[in-house]
PDB file of C-alpha atoms in Angstrom:
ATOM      1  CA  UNK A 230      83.743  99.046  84.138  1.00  0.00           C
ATOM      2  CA  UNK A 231      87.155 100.681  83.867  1.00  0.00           C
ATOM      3  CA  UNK A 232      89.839  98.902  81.965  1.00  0.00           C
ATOM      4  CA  UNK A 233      91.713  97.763  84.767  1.00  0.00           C
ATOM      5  CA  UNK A 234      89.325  95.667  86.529  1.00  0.00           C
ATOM      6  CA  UNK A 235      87.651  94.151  82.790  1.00  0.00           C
ATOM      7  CA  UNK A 236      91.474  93.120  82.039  1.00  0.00           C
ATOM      8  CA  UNK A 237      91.707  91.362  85.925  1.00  0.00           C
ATOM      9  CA  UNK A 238      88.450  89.423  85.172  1.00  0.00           C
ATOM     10  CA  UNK A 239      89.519  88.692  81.797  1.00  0.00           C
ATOM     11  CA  UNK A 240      92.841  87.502  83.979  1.00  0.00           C
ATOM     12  CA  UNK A 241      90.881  85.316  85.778  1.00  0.00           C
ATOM     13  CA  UNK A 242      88.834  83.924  83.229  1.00  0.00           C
ATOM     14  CA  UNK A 243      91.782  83.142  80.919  1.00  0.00           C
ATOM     15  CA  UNK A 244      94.131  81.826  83.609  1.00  0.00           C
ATOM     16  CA  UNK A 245      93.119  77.938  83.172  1.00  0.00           C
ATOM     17  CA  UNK A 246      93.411  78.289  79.114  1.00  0.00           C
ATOM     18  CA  UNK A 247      97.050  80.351  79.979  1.00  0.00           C
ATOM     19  CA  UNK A 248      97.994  77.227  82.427  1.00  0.00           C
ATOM     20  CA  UNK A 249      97.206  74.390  79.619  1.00  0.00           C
ATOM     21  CA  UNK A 250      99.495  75.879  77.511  1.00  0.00           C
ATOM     22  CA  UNK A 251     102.517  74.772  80.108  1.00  0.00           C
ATOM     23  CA  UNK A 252     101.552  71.177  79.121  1.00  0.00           C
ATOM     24  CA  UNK A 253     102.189  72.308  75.252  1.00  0.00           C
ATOM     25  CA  UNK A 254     104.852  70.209  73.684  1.00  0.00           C
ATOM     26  CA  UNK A 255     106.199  72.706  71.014  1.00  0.00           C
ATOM     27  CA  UNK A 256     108.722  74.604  73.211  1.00  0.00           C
ATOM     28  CA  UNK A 257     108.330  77.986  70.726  1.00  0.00           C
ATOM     29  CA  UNK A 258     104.516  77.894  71.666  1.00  0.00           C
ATOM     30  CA  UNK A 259     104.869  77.210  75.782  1.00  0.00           C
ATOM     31  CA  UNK A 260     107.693  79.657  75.787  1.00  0.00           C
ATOM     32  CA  UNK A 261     105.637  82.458  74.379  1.00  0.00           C
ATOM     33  CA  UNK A 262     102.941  81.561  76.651  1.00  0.00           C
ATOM     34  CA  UNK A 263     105.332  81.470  79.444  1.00  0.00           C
ATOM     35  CA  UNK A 264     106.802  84.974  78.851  1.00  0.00           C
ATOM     36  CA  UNK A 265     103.253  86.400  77.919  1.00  0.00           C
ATOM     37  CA  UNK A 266     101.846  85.714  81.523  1.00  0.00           C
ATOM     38  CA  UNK A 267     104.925  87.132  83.453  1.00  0.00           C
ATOM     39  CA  UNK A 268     104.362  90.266  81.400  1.00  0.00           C
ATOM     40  CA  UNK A 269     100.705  90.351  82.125  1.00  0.00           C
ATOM     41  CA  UNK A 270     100.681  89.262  85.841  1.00  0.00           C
ATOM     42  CA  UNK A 271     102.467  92.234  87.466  1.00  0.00           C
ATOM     43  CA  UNK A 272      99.643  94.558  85.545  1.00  0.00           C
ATOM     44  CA  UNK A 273      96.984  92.221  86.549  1.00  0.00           C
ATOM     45  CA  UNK A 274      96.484  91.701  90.135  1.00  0.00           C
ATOM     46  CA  UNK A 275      93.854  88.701  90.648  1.00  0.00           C
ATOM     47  CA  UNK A 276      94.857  87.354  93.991  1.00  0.00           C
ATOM     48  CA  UNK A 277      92.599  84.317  93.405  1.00  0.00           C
ATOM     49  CA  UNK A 278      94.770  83.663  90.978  1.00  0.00           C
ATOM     50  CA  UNK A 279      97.177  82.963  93.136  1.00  0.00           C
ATOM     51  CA  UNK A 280      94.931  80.307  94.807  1.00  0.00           C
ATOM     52  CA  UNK A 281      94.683  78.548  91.265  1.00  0.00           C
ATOM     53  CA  UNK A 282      98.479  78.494  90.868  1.00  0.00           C
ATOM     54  CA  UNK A 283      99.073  77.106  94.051  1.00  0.00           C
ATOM     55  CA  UNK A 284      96.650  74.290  93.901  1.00  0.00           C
ATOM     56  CA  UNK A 285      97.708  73.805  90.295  1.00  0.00           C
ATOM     57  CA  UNK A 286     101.467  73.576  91.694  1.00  0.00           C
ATOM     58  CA  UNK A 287     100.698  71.360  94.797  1.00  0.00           C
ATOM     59  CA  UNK A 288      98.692  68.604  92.373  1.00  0.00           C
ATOM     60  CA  UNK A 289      98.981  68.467  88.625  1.00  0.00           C
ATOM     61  CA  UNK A 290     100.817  65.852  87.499  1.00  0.00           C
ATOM     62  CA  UNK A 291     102.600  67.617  84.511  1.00  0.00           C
ATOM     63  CA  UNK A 292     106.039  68.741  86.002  1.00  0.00           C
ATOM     64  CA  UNK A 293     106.322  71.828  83.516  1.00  0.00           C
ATOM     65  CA  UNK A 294     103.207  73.199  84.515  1.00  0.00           C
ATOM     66  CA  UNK A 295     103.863  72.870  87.918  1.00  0.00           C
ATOM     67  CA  UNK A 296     107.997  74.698  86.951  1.00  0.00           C
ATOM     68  CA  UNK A 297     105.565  77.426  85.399  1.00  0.00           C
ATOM     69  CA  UNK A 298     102.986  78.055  88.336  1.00  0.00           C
ATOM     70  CA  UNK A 299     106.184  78.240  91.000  1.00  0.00           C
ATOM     71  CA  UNK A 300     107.646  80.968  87.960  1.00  0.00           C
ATOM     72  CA  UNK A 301     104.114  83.052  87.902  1.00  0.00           C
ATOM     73  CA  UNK A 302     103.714  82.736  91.698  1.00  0.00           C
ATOM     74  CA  UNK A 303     107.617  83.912  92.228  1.00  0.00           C
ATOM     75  CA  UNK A 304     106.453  87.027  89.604  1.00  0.00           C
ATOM     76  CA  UNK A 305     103.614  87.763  91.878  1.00  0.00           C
ATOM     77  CA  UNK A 306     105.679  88.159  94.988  1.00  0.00           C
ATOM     78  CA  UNK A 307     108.088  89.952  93.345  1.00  0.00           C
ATOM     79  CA  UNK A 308     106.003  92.531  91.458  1.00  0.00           C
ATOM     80  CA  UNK A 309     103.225  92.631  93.226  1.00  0.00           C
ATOM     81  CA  UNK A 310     102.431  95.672  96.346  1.00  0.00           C
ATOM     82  CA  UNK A 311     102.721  94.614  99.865  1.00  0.00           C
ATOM     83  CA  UNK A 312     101.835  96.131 103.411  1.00  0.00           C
ATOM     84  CA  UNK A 313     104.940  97.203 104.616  1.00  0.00           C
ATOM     85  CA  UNK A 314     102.936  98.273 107.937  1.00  0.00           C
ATOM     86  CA  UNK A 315     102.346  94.768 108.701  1.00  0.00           C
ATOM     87  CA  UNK A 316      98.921  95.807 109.625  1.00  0.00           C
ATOM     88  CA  UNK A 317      96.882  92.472 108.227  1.00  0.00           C
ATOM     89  CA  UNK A 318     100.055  90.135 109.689  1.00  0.00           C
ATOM     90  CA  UNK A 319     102.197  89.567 112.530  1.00  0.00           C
ATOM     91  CA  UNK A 320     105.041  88.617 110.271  1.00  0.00           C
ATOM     92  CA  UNK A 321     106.534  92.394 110.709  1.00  0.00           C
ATOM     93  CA  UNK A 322     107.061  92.132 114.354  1.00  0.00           C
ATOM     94  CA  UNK A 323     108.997  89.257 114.628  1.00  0.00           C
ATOM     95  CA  UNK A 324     106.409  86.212 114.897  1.00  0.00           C
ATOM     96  CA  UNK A 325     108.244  83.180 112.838  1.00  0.00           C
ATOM     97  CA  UNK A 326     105.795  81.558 114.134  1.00  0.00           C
ATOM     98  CA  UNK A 327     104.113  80.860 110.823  1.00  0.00           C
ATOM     99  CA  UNK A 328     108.009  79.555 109.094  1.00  0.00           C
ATOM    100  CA  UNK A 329     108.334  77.856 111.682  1.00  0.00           C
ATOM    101  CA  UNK A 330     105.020  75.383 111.223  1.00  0.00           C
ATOM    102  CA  UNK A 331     106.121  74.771 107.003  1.00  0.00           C
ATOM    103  CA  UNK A 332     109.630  73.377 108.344  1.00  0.00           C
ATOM    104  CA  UNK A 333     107.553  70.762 111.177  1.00  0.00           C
TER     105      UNK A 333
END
């Protein structure tokens, strides 16, 4: 396979291991860790991934891990491609419908 789609797999793979090192206590260690993944995830695009952070986020108890999977999934949006055609939402042409429904 080429190297881009053996180093999302690995991604995906390695994402759980990555995640248990937000619970690490030795701030040198987590911090590393921390900074590692927001170099890799912009290279790396997994998007079920992003399904594992947001679970991860929504019901671990550790509160660091949870800071770190709102700071991977903040990377993602940021970095990450997006249809600016709107083609596979009706965001684009004005349907806050969707923003709406979070806020109720």
């Amino acid at each position: 396979p080429p190297p881009a789609f053996v180093g999302r797999l690995l991604l995906k793979d390695m994402l759980p291991t990555i995640l248990d090192m937000s619970k690490q206590t030795v701030k040198i260690t987590r911090t590393h860790g921390v900074n590692m993944t927001i170099d890799i995830l912009p290279h790396c695009r997994v998007k079920s991934c992003i399904i594992v952070l947001l679970e991860k986020m929504k019901t671990h108890q550790n509160r660091t891990l949870r800071e770190d999977c709102a700071r991977y999934l903040r990377c993602v949006l940021e970095t990450w491609p997006w249809d600016r055609t709107g083609s596979s939402d009706n965001i684009s042409n004005n349907d806050i419908s969707i923003m709406k429904s979070r806020k109720e």
